[in-house]
């Protein structure tokens, strides 16, 4: 945890983290109070939510503010106090998003909302097209979102370009900088990168990738899907030397089916001749902008437990650093098993970590708050269903959403467990206990 937390937490009267590195029970309770349905499904009852990479739980403040704004009757162009309040929401949204991107507001470039990230990617490609040379090829990261990949492929066909995906590395199912660079040629017009794989949770070094791409194709448009990064770490789009960055807001505890888009200043300038920015980037609405605003307010609040800095960005970064530390502890607990002294579910011998369970194969390492695996002798769909029956909400990954990775590994499917910072050590232990029961064996520890 950040060293500044010790002094900051005394202002609030609680310790921010415990001896294991997880959030302290007191702070964890306050965090969980900000989200809906942290410990139960409104339809099926109590459960452990371990599908945050599929869709994160919603911030209560955002849902409540959405309802308030949706109920307001005035049009944006009216001269009423209500219309002024709605315009203020629209004005503050991009500035709040700038705190997320790590970009000073005056140097923001362009920040826009889209119905989803696929629509956001299509708008980026459409608006950048006049600045790109004709022909050439598009290189698409094979471990990224399937919908974005299909959107990019469709665009290449419409613009009479070719596309290719670099081969994934085995056994990790990831792609390194050198492997990606080998797919790039001087004629590469667009490169689609994935910051964190939504299958394995493995992190991509997008800064190094961008440098390698620029050495071969200096004018290449580099677009990054940061959906599975944004909920777990601070972003800094300026140091990455990329042209556009996409985040699906439902993965960062916001509205469903909304994409947040950042584009570099040159790309914003390329659309200056459009009749309006709405024409180029889509109509912007107050409700959509509530997402990044409420998310930044929440991180600002959380960061106050770990930093006494007056700068908002510093508090947000402190919150993100604390989230990363907490989630790393959750992942270590899941993979290696909890220590006997800190396990919250009575088990003798201690619970066995996922990595040490017999018959378990894990995709890649290290992992950003998620891991995908298979269990010898059982289909991934069967494992997911059995876990659900024991109160663990995991995700079955099939070929429709993880086909490139699964094909490279020769797998038919995988089970994904994905955590967020509101998850607890007790929930990880419950997951491990459910896996022990699924294997119909008592825990034998790591030995």
mmCIF file with all atom_site columns, C-alpha atoms in Angstrom, residues 284-369:
data_model
loop_
_atom_site.group_PDB
_atom_site.id
_atom_site.type_symbol
_atom_site.label_atom_id
_atom_site.label_alt_id
_atom_site.label_comp_id
_atom_site.label_asym_id
_atom_site.label_entity_id
_atom_site.label_seq_id
_atom_site.pdbx_PDB_ins_code
_atom_site.Cartn_x
_atom_site.Cartn_y
_atom_site.Cartn_z
_atom_site.occupancy
_atom_site.B_iso_or_equiv
_atom_site.pdbx_formal_charge
_atom_site.auth_seq_id
_atom_site.auth_comp_id
_atom_site.auth_asym_id
_atom_site.auth_atom_id
_atom_site.pdbx_PDB_model_num
ATOM 1  C CA . UNK A 1 284 ? -23.099 13.843  -26.471 1.00 0.00 ? 284 UNK A CA 1
ATOM 2  C CA . UNK A 1 285 ? -25.665 13.694  -23.654 1.00 0.00 ? 285 UNK A CA 1
ATOM 3  C CA . UNK A 1 286 ? -25.552 14.718  -19.965 1.00 0.00 ? 286 UNK A CA 1
ATOM 4  C CA . UNK A 1 287 ? -26.439 11.224  -18.748 1.00 0.00 ? 287 UNK A CA 1
ATOM 5  C CA . UNK A 1 288 ? -23.503 9.686   -20.555 1.00 0.00 ? 288 UNK A CA 1
ATOM 6  C CA . UNK A 1 289 ? -21.020 12.102  -18.970 1.00 0.00 ? 289 UNK A CA 1
ATOM 7  C CA . UNK A 1 290 ? -22.141 11.234  -15.450 1.00 0.00 ? 290 UNK A CA 1
ATOM 8  C CA . UNK A 1 291 ? -20.146 7.997   -15.698 1.00 0.00 ? 291 UNK A CA 1
ATOM 9  C CA . UNK A 1 292 ? -16.584 9.372   -15.730 1.00 0.00 ? 292 UNK A CA 1
ATOM 10 C CA . UNK A 1 293 ? -17.566 12.184  -13.353 1.00 0.00 ? 293 UNK A CA 1
ATOM 11 C CA . UNK A 1 294 ? -18.952 9.885   -10.667 1.00 0.00 ? 294 UNK A CA 1
ATOM 12 C CA . UNK A 1 295 ? -16.087 7.407   -11.123 1.00 0.00 ? 295 UNK A CA 1
ATOM 13 C CA . UNK A 1 296 ? -13.531 10.171  -10.558 1.00 0.00 ? 296 UNK A CA 1
ATOM 14 C CA . UNK A 1 297 ? -15.453 11.433  -7.507  1.00 0.00 ? 297 UNK A CA 1
ATOM 15 C CA . UNK A 1 298 ? -15.317 7.942   -6.060  1.00 0.00 ? 298 UNK A CA 1
ATOM 16 C CA . UNK A 1 299 ? -11.578 7.541   -6.702  1.00 0.00 ? 299 UNK A CA 1
ATOM 17 C CA . UNK A 1 300 ? -10.991 11.000  -5.231  1.00 0.00 ? 300 UNK A CA 1
ATOM 18 C CA . UNK A 1 301 ? -12.797 9.862   -2.067  1.00 0.00 ? 301 UNK A CA 1
ATOM 19 C CA . UNK A 1 302 ? -10.872 6.585   -1.864  1.00 0.00 ? 302 UNK A CA 1
ATOM 20 C CA . UNK A 1 303 ? -7.551  8.293   -2.543  1.00 0.00 ? 303 UNK A CA 1
ATOM 21 C CA . UNK A 1 304 ? -8.077  10.446  0.536   1.00 0.00 ? 304 UNK A CA 1
ATOM 22 C CA . UNK A 1 305 ? -7.304  7.390   2.673   1.00 0.00 ? 305 UNK A CA 1
ATOM 23 C CA . UNK A 1 306 ? -3.880  7.018   1.048   1.00 0.00 ? 306 UNK A CA 1
ATOM 24 C CA . UNK A 1 307 ? -2.770  10.537  0.165   1.00 0.00 ? 307 UNK A CA 1
ATOM 25 C CA . UNK A 1 308 ? -3.037  13.962  1.723   1.00 0.00 ? 308 UNK A CA 1
ATOM 26 C CA . UNK A 1 309 ? -2.155  15.653  -1.577  1.00 0.00 ? 309 UNK A CA 1
ATOM 27 C CA . UNK A 1 310 ? -4.359  18.581  -2.577  1.00 0.00 ? 310 UNK A CA 1
ATOM 28 C CA . UNK A 1 311 ? -4.113  17.735  -6.290  1.00 0.00 ? 311 UNK A CA 1
ATOM 29 C CA . UNK A 1 312 ? -7.050  15.655  -7.460  1.00 0.00 ? 312 UNK A CA 1
ATOM 30 C CA . UNK A 1 313 ? -5.012  13.613  -9.944  1.00 0.00 ? 313 UNK A CA 1
ATOM 31 C CA . UNK A 1 314 ? -2.566  12.662  -7.159  1.00 0.00 ? 314 UNK A CA 1
ATOM 32 C CA . UNK A 1 315 ? -5.429  11.365  -4.985  1.00 0.00 ? 315 UNK A CA 1
ATOM 33 C CA . UNK A 1 316 ? -6.855  9.416   -7.918  1.00 0.00 ? 316 UNK A CA 1
ATOM 34 C CA . UNK A 1 317 ? -3.459  7.840   -8.619  1.00 0.00 ? 317 UNK A CA 1
ATOM 35 C CA . UNK A 1 318 ? -3.097  6.986   -4.916  1.00 0.00 ? 318 UNK A CA 1
ATOM 36 C CA . UNK A 1 319 ? -6.498  5.284   -5.016  1.00 0.00 ? 319 UNK A CA 1
ATOM 37 C CA . UNK A 1 320 ? -5.526  3.323   -8.135  1.00 0.00 ? 320 UNK A CA 1
ATOM 38 C CA . UNK A 1 321 ? -2.231  2.262   -6.556  1.00 0.00 ? 321 UNK A CA 1
ATOM 39 C CA . UNK A 1 322 ? -4.110  1.039   -3.486  1.00 0.00 ? 322 UNK A CA 1
ATOM 40 C CA . UNK A 1 323 ? -6.578  -0.833  -5.692  1.00 0.00 ? 323 UNK A CA 1
ATOM 41 C CA . UNK A 1 324 ? -3.702  -2.545  -7.505  1.00 0.00 ? 324 UNK A CA 1
ATOM 42 C CA . UNK A 1 325 ? -2.091  -3.572  -4.207  1.00 0.00 ? 325 UNK A CA 1
ATOM 43 C CA . UNK A 1 326 ? -5.361  -4.980  -2.860  1.00 0.00 ? 326 UNK A CA 1
ATOM 44 C CA . UNK A 1 327 ? -6.087  -6.896  -6.056  1.00 0.00 ? 327 UNK A CA 1
ATOM 45 C CA . UNK A 1 328 ? -2.562  -8.307  -6.203  1.00 0.00 ? 328 UNK A CA 1
ATOM 46 C CA . UNK A 1 329 ? -3.154  -9.730  -2.734  1.00 0.00 ? 329 UNK A CA 1
ATOM 47 C CA . UNK A 1 330 ? -6.454  -11.233 -3.891  1.00 0.00 ? 330 UNK A CA 1
ATOM 48 C CA . UNK A 1 331 ? -4.743  -12.861 -6.879  1.00 0.00 ? 331 UNK A CA 1
ATOM 49 C CA . UNK A 1 332 ? -1.875  -14.224 -4.791  1.00 0.00 ? 332 UNK A CA 1
ATOM 50 C CA . UNK A 1 333 ? -4.397  -15.638 -2.344  1.00 0.00 ? 333 UNK A CA 1
ATOM 51 C CA . UNK A 1 334 ? -6.342  -17.275 -5.167  1.00 0.00 ? 334 UNK A CA 1
ATOM 52 C CA . UNK A 1 335 ? -3.334  -18.732 -6.975  1.00 0.00 ? 335 UNK A CA 1
ATOM 53 C CA . UNK A 1 336 ? -1.168  -19.760 -4.017  1.00 0.00 ? 336 UNK A CA 1
ATOM 54 C CA . UNK A 1 337 ? -3.755  -20.218 -1.277  1.00 0.00 ? 337 UNK A CA 1
ATOM 55 C CA . UNK A 1 338 ? -4.218  -18.230 1.924   1.00 0.00 ? 338 UNK A CA 1
ATOM 56 C CA . UNK A 1 339 ? -1.804  -18.685 4.805   1.00 0.00 ? 339 UNK A CA 1
ATOM 57 C CA . UNK A 1 340 ? -3.277  -20.822 7.579   1.00 0.00 ? 340 UNK A CA 1
ATOM 58 C CA . UNK A 1 341 ? -3.142  -17.855 9.950   1.00 0.00 ? 341 UNK A CA 1
ATOM 59 C CA . UNK A 1 342 ? -5.077  -15.542 7.640   1.00 0.00 ? 342 UNK A CA 1
ATOM 60 C CA . UNK A 1 343 ? -7.624  -17.907 6.078   1.00 0.00 ? 343 UNK A CA 1
ATOM 61 C CA . UNK A 1 344 ? -11.147 -16.766 6.878   1.00 0.00 ? 344 UNK A CA 1
ATOM 62 C CA . UNK A 1 345 ? -12.857 -20.090 6.224   1.00 0.00 ? 345 UNK A CA 1
ATOM 63 C CA . UNK A 1 346 ? -12.006 -22.937 8.553   1.00 0.00 ? 346 UNK A CA 1
ATOM 64 C CA . UNK A 1 347 ? -10.163 -25.622 6.590   1.00 0.00 ? 347 UNK A CA 1
ATOM 65 C CA . UNK A 1 348 ? -7.730  -28.178 7.890   1.00 0.00 ? 348 UNK A CA 1
ATOM 66 C CA . UNK A 1 349 ? -5.256  -28.572 6.258   1.00 0.00 ? 349 UNK A CA 1
ATOM 67 C CA . UNK A 1 350 ? -5.245  -25.053 4.758   1.00 0.00 ? 350 UNK A CA 1
ATOM 68 C CA . UNK A 1 351 ? -7.033  -24.328 1.485   1.00 0.00 ? 351 UNK A CA 1
ATOM 69 C CA . UNK A 1 352 ? -5.020  -25.088 -1.653  1.00 0.00 ? 352 UNK A CA 1
ATOM 70 C CA . UNK A 1 353 ? -4.337  -22.339 -4.184  1.00 0.00 ? 353 UNK A CA 1
ATOM 71 C CA . UNK A 1 354 ? -5.724  -22.673 -7.692  1.00 0.00 ? 354 UNK A CA 1
ATOM 72 C CA . UNK A 1 355 ? -2.251  -23.125 -9.170  1.00 0.00 ? 355 UNK A CA 1
ATOM 73 C CA . UNK A 1 356 ? -1.673  -26.201 -6.979  1.00 0.00 ? 356 UNK A CA 1
ATOM 74 C CA . UNK A 1 357 ? -5.012  -27.959 -7.464  1.00 0.00 ? 357 UNK A CA 1
ATOM 75 C CA . UNK A 1 358 ? -4.658  -31.251 -9.364  1.00 0.00 ? 358 UNK A CA 1
ATOM 76 C CA . UNK A 1 359 ? -5.790  -31.145 -12.985 1.00 0.00 ? 359 UNK A CA 1
ATOM 77 C CA . UNK A 1 360 ? -5.865  -27.332 -13.202 1.00 0.00 ? 360 UNK A CA 1
ATOM 78 C CA . UNK A 1 361 ? -4.174  -25.576 -16.141 1.00 0.00 ? 361 UNK A CA 1
ATOM 79 C CA . UNK A 1 362 ? -3.885  -21.774 -16.054 1.00 0.00 ? 362 UNK A CA 1
ATOM 80 C CA . UNK A 1 363 ? -3.449  -19.419 -19.003 1.00 0.00 ? 363 UNK A CA 1
ATOM 81 C CA . UNK A 1 364 ? -0.377  -17.238 -18.675 1.00 0.00 ? 364 UNK A CA 1
ATOM 82 C CA . UNK A 1 365 ? 1.147   -15.105 -15.924 1.00 0.00 ? 365 UNK A CA 1
ATOM 83 C CA . UNK A 1 366 ? 1.209   -12.603 -14.329 1.00 0.00 ? 366 UNK A CA 1
ATOM 84 C CA . UNK A 1 367 ? -2.450  -11.619 -14.072 1.00 0.00 ? 367 UNK A CA 1
ATOM 85 C CA . UNK A 1 368 ? -4.269  -8.315  -13.655 1.00 0.00 ? 368 UNK A CA 1
ATOM 86 C CA . UNK A 1 369 ? -7.121  -9.178  -11.264 1.00 0.00 ? 369 UNK A CA 1
#
